[in-house]
Short mmCIF file of C-alpha atoms and ligand atoms in Angstrom, two decimals:
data_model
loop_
_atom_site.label_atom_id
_atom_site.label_comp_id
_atom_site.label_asym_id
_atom_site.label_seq_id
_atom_site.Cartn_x
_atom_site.Cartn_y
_atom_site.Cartn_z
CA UNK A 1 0.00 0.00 0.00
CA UNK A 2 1.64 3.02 -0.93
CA UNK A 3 -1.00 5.81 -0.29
CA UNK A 4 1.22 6.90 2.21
CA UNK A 5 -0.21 9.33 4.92
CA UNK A 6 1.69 12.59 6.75
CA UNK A 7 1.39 11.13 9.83
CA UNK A 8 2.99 7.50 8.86
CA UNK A 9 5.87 9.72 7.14
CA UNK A 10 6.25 12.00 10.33
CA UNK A 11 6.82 8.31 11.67
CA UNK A 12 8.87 7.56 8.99
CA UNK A 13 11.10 10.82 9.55
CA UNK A 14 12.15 9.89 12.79
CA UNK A 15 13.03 6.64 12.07
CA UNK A 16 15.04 7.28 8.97
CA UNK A 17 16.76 10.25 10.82
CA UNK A 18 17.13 11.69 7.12
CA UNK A 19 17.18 15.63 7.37
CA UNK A 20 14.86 15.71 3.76
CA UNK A 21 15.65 19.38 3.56
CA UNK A 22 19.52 19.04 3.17
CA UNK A 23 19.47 16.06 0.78
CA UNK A 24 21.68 16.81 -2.04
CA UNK A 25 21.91 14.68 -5.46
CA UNK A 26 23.78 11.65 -4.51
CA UNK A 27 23.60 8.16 -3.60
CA UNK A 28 21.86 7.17 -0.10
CA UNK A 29 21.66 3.36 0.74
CA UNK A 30 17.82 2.06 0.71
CA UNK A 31 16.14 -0.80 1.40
CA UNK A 32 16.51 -3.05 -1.56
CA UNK A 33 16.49 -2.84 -5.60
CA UNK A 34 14.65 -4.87 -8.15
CA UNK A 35 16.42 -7.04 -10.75
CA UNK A 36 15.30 -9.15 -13.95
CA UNK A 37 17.47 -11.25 -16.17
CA UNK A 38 17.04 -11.76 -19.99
CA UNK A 39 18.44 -15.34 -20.87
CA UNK A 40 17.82 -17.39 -23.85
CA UNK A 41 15.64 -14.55 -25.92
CA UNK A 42 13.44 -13.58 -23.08
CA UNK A 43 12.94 -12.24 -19.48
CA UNK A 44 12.73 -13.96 -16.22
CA UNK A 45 11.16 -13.31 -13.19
CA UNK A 46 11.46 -10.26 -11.11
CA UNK A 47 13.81 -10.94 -8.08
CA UNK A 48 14.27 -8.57 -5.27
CA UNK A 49 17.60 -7.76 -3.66
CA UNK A 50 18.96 -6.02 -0.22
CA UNK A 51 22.27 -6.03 -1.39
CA UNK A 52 24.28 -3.13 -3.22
CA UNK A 53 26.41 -5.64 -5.62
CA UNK A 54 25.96 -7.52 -8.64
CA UNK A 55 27.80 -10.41 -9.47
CA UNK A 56 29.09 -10.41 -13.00
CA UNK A 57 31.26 -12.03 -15.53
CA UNK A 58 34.68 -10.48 -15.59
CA UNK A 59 33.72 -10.52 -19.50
CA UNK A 60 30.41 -9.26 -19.42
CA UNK A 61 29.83 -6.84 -22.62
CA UNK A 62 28.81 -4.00 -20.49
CA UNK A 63 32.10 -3.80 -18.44
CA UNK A 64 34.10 -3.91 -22.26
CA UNK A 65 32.22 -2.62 -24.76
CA UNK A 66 29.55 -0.35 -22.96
CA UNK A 67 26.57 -2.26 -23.41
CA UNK A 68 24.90 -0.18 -20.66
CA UNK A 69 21.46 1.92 -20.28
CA UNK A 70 20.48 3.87 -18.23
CA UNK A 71 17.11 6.23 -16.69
CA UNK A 72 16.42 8.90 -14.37
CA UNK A 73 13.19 9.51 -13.22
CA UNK A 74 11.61 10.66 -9.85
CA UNK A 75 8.58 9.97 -7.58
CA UNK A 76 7.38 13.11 -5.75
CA UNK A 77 5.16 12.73 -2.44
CA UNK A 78 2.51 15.67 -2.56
CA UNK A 79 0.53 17.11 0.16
CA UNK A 80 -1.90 14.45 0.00
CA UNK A 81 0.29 12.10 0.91
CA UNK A 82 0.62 10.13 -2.33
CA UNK A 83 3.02 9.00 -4.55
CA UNK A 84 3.04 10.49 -7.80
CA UNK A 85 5.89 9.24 -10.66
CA UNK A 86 6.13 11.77 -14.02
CA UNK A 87 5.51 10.55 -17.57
CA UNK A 88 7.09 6.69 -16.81
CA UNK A 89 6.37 5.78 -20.21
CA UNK A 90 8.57 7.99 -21.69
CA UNK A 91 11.47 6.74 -19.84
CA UNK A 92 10.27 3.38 -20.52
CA UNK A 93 10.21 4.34 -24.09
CA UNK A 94 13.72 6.37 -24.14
CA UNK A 95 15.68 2.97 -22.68
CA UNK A 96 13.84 1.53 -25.23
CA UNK A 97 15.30 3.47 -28.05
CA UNK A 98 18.97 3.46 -26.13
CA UNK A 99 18.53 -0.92 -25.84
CA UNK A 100 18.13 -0.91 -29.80
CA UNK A 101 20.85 1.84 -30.22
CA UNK A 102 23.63 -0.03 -28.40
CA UNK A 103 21.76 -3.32 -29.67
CA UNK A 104 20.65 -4.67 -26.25
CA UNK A 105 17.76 -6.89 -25.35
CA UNK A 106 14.31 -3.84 -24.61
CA UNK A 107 12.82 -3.56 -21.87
CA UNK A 108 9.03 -3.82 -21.92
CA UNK A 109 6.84 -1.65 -20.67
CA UNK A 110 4.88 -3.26 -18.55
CA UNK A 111 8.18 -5.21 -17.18
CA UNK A 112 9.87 -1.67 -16.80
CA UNK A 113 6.59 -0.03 -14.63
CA UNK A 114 6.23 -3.09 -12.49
CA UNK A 115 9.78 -3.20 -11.48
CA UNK A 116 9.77 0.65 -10.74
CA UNK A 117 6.28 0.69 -8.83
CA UNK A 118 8.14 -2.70 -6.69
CA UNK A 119 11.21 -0.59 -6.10
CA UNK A 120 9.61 2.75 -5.35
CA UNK A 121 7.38 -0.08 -2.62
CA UNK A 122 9.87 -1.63 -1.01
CA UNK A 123 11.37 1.68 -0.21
CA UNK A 124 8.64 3.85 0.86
CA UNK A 125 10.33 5.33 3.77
CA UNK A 126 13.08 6.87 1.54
CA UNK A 127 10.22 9.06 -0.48
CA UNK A 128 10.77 12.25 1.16
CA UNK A 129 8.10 13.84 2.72
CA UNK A 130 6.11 16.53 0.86
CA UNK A 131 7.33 20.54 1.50
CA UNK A 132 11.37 19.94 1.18
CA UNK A 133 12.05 20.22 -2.91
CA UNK A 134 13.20 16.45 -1.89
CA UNK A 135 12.28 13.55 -4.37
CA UNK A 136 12.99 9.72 -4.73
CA UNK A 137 15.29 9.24 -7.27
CA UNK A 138 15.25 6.21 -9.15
CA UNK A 139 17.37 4.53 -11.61
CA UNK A 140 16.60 1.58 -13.72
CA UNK A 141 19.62 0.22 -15.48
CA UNK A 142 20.23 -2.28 -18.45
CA UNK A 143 23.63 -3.89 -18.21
CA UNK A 144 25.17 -6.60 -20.76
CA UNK A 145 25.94 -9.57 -18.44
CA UNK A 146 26.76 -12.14 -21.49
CA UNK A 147 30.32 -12.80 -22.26
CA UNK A 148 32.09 -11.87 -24.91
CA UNK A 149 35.49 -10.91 -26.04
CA UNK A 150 34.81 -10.46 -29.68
CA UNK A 151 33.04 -7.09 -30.34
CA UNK A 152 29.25 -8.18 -30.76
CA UNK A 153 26.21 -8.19 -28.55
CA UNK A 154 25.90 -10.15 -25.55
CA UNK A 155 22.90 -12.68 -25.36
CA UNK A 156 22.47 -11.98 -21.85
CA UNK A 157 21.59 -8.78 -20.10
CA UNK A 158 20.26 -7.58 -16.73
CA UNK A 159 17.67 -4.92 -15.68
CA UNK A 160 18.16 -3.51 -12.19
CA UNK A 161 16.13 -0.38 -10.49
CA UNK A 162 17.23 0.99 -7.23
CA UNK A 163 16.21 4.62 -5.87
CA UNK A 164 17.52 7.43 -3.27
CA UNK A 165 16.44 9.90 -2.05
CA UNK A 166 17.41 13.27 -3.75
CA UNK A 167 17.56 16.90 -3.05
CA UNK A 168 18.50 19.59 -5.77
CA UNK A 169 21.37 18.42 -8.81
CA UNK A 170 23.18 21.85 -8.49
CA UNK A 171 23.93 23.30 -4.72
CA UNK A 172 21.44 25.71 -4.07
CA UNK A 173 18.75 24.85 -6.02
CA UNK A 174 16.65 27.65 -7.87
CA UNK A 175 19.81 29.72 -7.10
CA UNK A 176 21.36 30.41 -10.91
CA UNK A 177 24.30 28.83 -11.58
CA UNK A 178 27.88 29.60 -13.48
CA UNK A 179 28.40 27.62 -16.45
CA UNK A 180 31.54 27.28 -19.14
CA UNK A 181 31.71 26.58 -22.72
CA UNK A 182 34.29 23.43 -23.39
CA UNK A 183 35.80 23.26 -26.76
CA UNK A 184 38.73 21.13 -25.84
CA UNK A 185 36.90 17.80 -25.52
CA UNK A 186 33.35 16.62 -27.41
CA UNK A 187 30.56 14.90 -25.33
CA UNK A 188 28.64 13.19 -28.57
CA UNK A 189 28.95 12.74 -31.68
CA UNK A 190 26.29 14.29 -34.44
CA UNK A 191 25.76 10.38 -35.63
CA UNK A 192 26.95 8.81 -32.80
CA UNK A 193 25.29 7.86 -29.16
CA UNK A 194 24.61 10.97 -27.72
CA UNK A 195 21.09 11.33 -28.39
CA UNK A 196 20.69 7.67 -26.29
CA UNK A 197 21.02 7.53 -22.22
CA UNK A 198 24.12 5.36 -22.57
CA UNK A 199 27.00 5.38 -20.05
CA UNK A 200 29.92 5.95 -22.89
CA UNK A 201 28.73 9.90 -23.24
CA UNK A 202 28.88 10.73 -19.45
CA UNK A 203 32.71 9.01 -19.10
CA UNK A 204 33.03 11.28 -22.10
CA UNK A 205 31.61 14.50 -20.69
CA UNK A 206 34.08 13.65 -17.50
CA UNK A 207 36.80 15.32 -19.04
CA UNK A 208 35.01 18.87 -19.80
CA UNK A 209 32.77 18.53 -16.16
CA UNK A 210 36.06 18.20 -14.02
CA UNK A 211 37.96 20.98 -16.16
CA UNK A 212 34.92 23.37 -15.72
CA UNK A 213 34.08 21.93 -12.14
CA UNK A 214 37.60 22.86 -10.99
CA UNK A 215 37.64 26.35 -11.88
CA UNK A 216 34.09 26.81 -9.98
CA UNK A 217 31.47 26.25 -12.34
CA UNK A 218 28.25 23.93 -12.17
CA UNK A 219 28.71 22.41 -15.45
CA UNK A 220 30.22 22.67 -18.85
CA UNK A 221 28.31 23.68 -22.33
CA UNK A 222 28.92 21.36 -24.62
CA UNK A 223 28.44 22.54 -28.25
CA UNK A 224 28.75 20.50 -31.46
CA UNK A 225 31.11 18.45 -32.16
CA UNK A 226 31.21 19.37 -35.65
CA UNK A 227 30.98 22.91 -36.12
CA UNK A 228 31.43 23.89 -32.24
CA UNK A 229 29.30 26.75 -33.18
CA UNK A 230 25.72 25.30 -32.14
CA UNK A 231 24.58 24.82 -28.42
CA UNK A 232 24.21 21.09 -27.57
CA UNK A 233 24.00 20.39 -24.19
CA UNK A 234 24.60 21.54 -20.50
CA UNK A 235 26.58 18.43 -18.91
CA UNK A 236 23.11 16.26 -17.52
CA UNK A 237 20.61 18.69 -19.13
CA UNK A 238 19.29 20.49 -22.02
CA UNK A 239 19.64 24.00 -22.98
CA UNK A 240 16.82 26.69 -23.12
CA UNK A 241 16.67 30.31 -23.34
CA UNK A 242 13.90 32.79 -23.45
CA UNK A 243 13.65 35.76 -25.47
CA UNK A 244 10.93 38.21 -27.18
CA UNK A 245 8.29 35.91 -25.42
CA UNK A 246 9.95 32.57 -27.39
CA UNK A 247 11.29 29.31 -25.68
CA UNK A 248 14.50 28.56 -27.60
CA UNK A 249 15.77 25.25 -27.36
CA UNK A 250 18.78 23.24 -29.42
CA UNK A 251 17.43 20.79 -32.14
CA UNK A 252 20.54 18.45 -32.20
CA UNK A 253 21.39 15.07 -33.26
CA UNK A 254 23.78 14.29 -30.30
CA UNK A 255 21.58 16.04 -26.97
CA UNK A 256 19.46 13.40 -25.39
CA UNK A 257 15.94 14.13 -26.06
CA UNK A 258 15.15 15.26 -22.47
CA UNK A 259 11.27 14.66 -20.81
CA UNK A 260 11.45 17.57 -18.95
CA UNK A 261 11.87 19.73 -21.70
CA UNK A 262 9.45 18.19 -23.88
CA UNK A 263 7.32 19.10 -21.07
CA UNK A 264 8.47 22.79 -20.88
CA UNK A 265 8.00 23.19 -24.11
CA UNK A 266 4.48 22.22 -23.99
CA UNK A 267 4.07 24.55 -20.58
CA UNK A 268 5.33 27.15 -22.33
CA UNK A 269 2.73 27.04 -25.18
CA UNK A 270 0.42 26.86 -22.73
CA UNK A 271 1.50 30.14 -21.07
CA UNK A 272 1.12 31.73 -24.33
CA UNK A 273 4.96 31.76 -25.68
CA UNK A 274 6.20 30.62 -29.25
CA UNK A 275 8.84 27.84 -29.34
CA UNK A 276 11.49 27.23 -31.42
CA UNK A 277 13.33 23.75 -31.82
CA UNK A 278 16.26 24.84 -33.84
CA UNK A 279 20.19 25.00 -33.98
CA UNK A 280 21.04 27.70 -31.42
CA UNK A 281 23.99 29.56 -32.50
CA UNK A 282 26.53 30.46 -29.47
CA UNK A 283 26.63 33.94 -31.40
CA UNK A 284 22.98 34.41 -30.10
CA UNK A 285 24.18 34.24 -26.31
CA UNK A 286 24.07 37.60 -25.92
CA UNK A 287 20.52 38.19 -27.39
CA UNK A 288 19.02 36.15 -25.13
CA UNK A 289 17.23 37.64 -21.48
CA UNK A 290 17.04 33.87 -20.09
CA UNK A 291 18.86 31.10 -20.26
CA UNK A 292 18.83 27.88 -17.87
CA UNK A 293 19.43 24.21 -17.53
CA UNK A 294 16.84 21.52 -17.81
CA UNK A 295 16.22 17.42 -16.82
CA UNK A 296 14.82 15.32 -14.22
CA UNK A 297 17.25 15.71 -11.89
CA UNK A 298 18.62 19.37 -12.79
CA UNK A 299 14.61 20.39 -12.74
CA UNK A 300 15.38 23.93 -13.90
CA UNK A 301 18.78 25.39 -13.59
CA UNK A 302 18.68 29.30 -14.51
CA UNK A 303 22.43 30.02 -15.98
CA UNK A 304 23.73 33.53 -14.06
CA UNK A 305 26.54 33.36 -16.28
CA UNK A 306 28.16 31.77 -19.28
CA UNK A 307 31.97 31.72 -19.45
CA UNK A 308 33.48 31.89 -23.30
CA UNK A 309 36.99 31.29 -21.67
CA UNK A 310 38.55 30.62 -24.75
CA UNK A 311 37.44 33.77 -26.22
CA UNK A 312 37.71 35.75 -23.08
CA UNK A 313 34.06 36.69 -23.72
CA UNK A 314 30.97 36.76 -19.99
CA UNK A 315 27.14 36.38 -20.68
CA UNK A 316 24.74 37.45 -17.30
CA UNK A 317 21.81 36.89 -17.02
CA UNK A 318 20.25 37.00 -14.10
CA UNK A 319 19.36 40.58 -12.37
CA UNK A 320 20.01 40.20 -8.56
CA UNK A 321 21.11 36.72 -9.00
CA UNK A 322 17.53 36.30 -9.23
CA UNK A 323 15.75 33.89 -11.76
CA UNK A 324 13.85 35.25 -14.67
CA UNK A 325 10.22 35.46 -14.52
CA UNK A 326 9.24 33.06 -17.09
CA UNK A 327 12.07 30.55 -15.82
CA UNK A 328 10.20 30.76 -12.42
CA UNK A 329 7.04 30.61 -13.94
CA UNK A 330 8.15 27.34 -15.89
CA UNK A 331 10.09 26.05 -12.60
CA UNK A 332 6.85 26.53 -10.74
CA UNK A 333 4.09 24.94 -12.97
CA UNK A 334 6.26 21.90 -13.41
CA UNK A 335 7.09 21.09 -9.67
CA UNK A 336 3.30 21.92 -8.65
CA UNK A 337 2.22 19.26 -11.78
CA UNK A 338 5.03 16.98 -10.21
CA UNK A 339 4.21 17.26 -6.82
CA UNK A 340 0.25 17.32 -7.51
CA UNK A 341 -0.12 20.97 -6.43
CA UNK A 342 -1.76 21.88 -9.82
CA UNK A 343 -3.85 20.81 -11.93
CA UNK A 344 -2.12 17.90 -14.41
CA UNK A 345 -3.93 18.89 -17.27
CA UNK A 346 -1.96 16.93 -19.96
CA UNK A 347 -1.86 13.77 -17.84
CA UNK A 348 1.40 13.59 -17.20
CA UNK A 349 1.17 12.24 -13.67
CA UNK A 350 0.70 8.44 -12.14
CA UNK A 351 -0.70 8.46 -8.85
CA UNK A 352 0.18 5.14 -7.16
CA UNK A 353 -1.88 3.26 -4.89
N1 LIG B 401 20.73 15.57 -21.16
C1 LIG B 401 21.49 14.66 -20.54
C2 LIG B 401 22.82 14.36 -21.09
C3 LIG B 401 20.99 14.00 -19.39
O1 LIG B 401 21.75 13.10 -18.76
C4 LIG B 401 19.72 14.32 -18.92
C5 LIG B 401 19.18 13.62 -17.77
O2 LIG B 401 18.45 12.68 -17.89
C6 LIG B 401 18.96 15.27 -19.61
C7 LIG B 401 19.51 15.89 -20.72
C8 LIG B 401 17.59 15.62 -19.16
O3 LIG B 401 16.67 14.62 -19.53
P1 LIG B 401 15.39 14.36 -18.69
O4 LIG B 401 14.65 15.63 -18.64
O5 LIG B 401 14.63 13.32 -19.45
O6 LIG B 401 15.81 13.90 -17.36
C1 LIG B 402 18.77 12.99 -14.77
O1 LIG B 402 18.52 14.19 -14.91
O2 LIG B 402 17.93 12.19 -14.40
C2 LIG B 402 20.07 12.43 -15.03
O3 LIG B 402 20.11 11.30 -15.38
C3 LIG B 402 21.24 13.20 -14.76
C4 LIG B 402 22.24 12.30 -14.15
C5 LIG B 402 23.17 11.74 -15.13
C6 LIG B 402 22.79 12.75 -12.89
#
């Protein structure tokens, strides 16, 4: 039963001893995770699991040649007391597209809800109690387990889902955030894997994150790997930017098509602004009057500032080191659909029971 009430959570609280309102984005030990296993052309049954390891082949394709998936998504406990999750079936659908990318066994649907609804379950004391911008975070991963040594698929594969409990990506939260344009190292290439969830673009955006990281930024830009004159990405999120009442966003074939800003975009229609999906030139930086970060775990990020280091060049943004309006506005309708504060008119939001 997972209509959880406030009083079991105040309950809960005390017993967890987790202070919900200084969570930051990292791992937290839970309860237990969720794991199915795909052997001889189909899947098994769903076993659950206290422990933190998985025991694997020393040649298992994922550990060699990357054969490895992953999701973020989040379950947000409202005021009612329930659990809500946020457009599952996209996520279901995105692995989906990054299994047959990296040719690996798909997840099904109703496999992939089951699994998370069991996991999200069998941890219900680690959802965070509505009123501290906390969430459960949870992460289903597809792994190659087969082994191989010869480049090729593996005919084995596990799917695993485990969850913690999560407080803002970037320190501070709503507070706007530095950011730096790499040149010096590519996240994706424009045919390559970066438009999947695979693990082989974030050990690639390592090298631009710690540069930028280092020299007291949130995050690097990332821009395309061709040209490097088109915005593609923001380390773990997309890119938007707001200007003469217009949501700008990067159309790009290496940015993972991100579920929070599909949903912004739609938002912003429905406030009454124009979007555009298109290459966004880093020449326009300086037209713009918003710019900020989006994804499931960065929410939305406003950008302060944008460093061009390597042509000595500063875009602000932010008056006060305040957010924009319309980023605030977006920020706000989306948590209060998440959280179940407002109305979820495009049905977005799974209640579970
Ligand atoms: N871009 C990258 C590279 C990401 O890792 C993420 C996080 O999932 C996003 C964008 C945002 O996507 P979403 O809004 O679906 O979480
Ligand atoms: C998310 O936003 O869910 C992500 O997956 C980002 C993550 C890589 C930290």
């Amino acid at each position: 039963m997972l209509s959880l009430c406030i009083d079991n959570f105040k309950t809960i609280n005390m017993e967890n001893n987790i202070d919900w309102g200084k969570l930051g984005f990292g791992y937290m030990k839970t309860d237990y995770n969720v794991r199915c296993y795909y052997r001889n052309g189909k899947w098994g049954e769903i076993e659950v699991s206290s422990s933190e390891y998985i025991p694997m082949h020393m040649a298992a394709s994922a550990l060699h040649y990357g054969q490895e998936a992953f999701e973020g998504m989040k379950a947000y406990c409202g005021k009612d007391g329930k659990v809500r999750l946020f457009r599952w079936e996209e996520n279901a659908k995105r692995l989906q597209r990054s299994a047959r990318g990296t040719h690996m066994a798909e997840v099904p649907t109703k496999l992939f809800y089951e699994m998370i609804v069991k996991t999200i379950k069998l941890n219900a004391r680690f959802v965070p109690p509505y009123g501290h911008g906390a969430s459960l975070y949870i992460r289903p991963l597809l792994i190659g387990t087969g082994a191989e040594v010869g480049v090729k698929p593996a005919k084995e594969y596990m799917f695993i889902v485990f969850v913690t409990p999560v407080g803002p990506y970037f320190k501070g939260g709503l507070t706007p955030v530095k950011i730096a344009i790499v040149r010096d190292s590519d996240r994706a290439a424009p045919l390559g894997t970066g438009d999947l969830k695979v693990g082989g673009n974030y050990a690639a955006s390592l090298r631009g994150t710690v540069k930028v990281v280092s020299q007291g930024y949130s995050s690097p830009m990332y821009l395309d790997s061709c040209e490097r004159r088109y915005i593609d990405e923001i380390g773990a999120a997309n890119f938007f930017a707001i200007k003469n009442n217009t949501y700008i966003t990067p159309k790009s074939t290496s940015i993972l098509p991100s579920i929070t800003n599909m949903s912004l975009i739609q938002l912003a229609e429905d406030i009454g602004l124009k979007v555009e999906r298109r290459p966004v030139d880093i020449e326009e930086l300086s037209t713009f009057e918003e710019v900020g970060a989006c994804g499931t775990a960065a929410v939305i990020s406003p950008i302060n500032e944008i460093n061009d280091m390597d042509k000595g060049v500063v875009y602000k943004y932010c008056k006060d080191g305040k957010p924009g309006p319309t980023s605030l506005k977006l920020y706000e309708t989306l948590v209060g659909i998440q959280y179940g504060d407002l109305p979820d008119k495009h049905n977005w939001v799974t209640i579970l029971d």
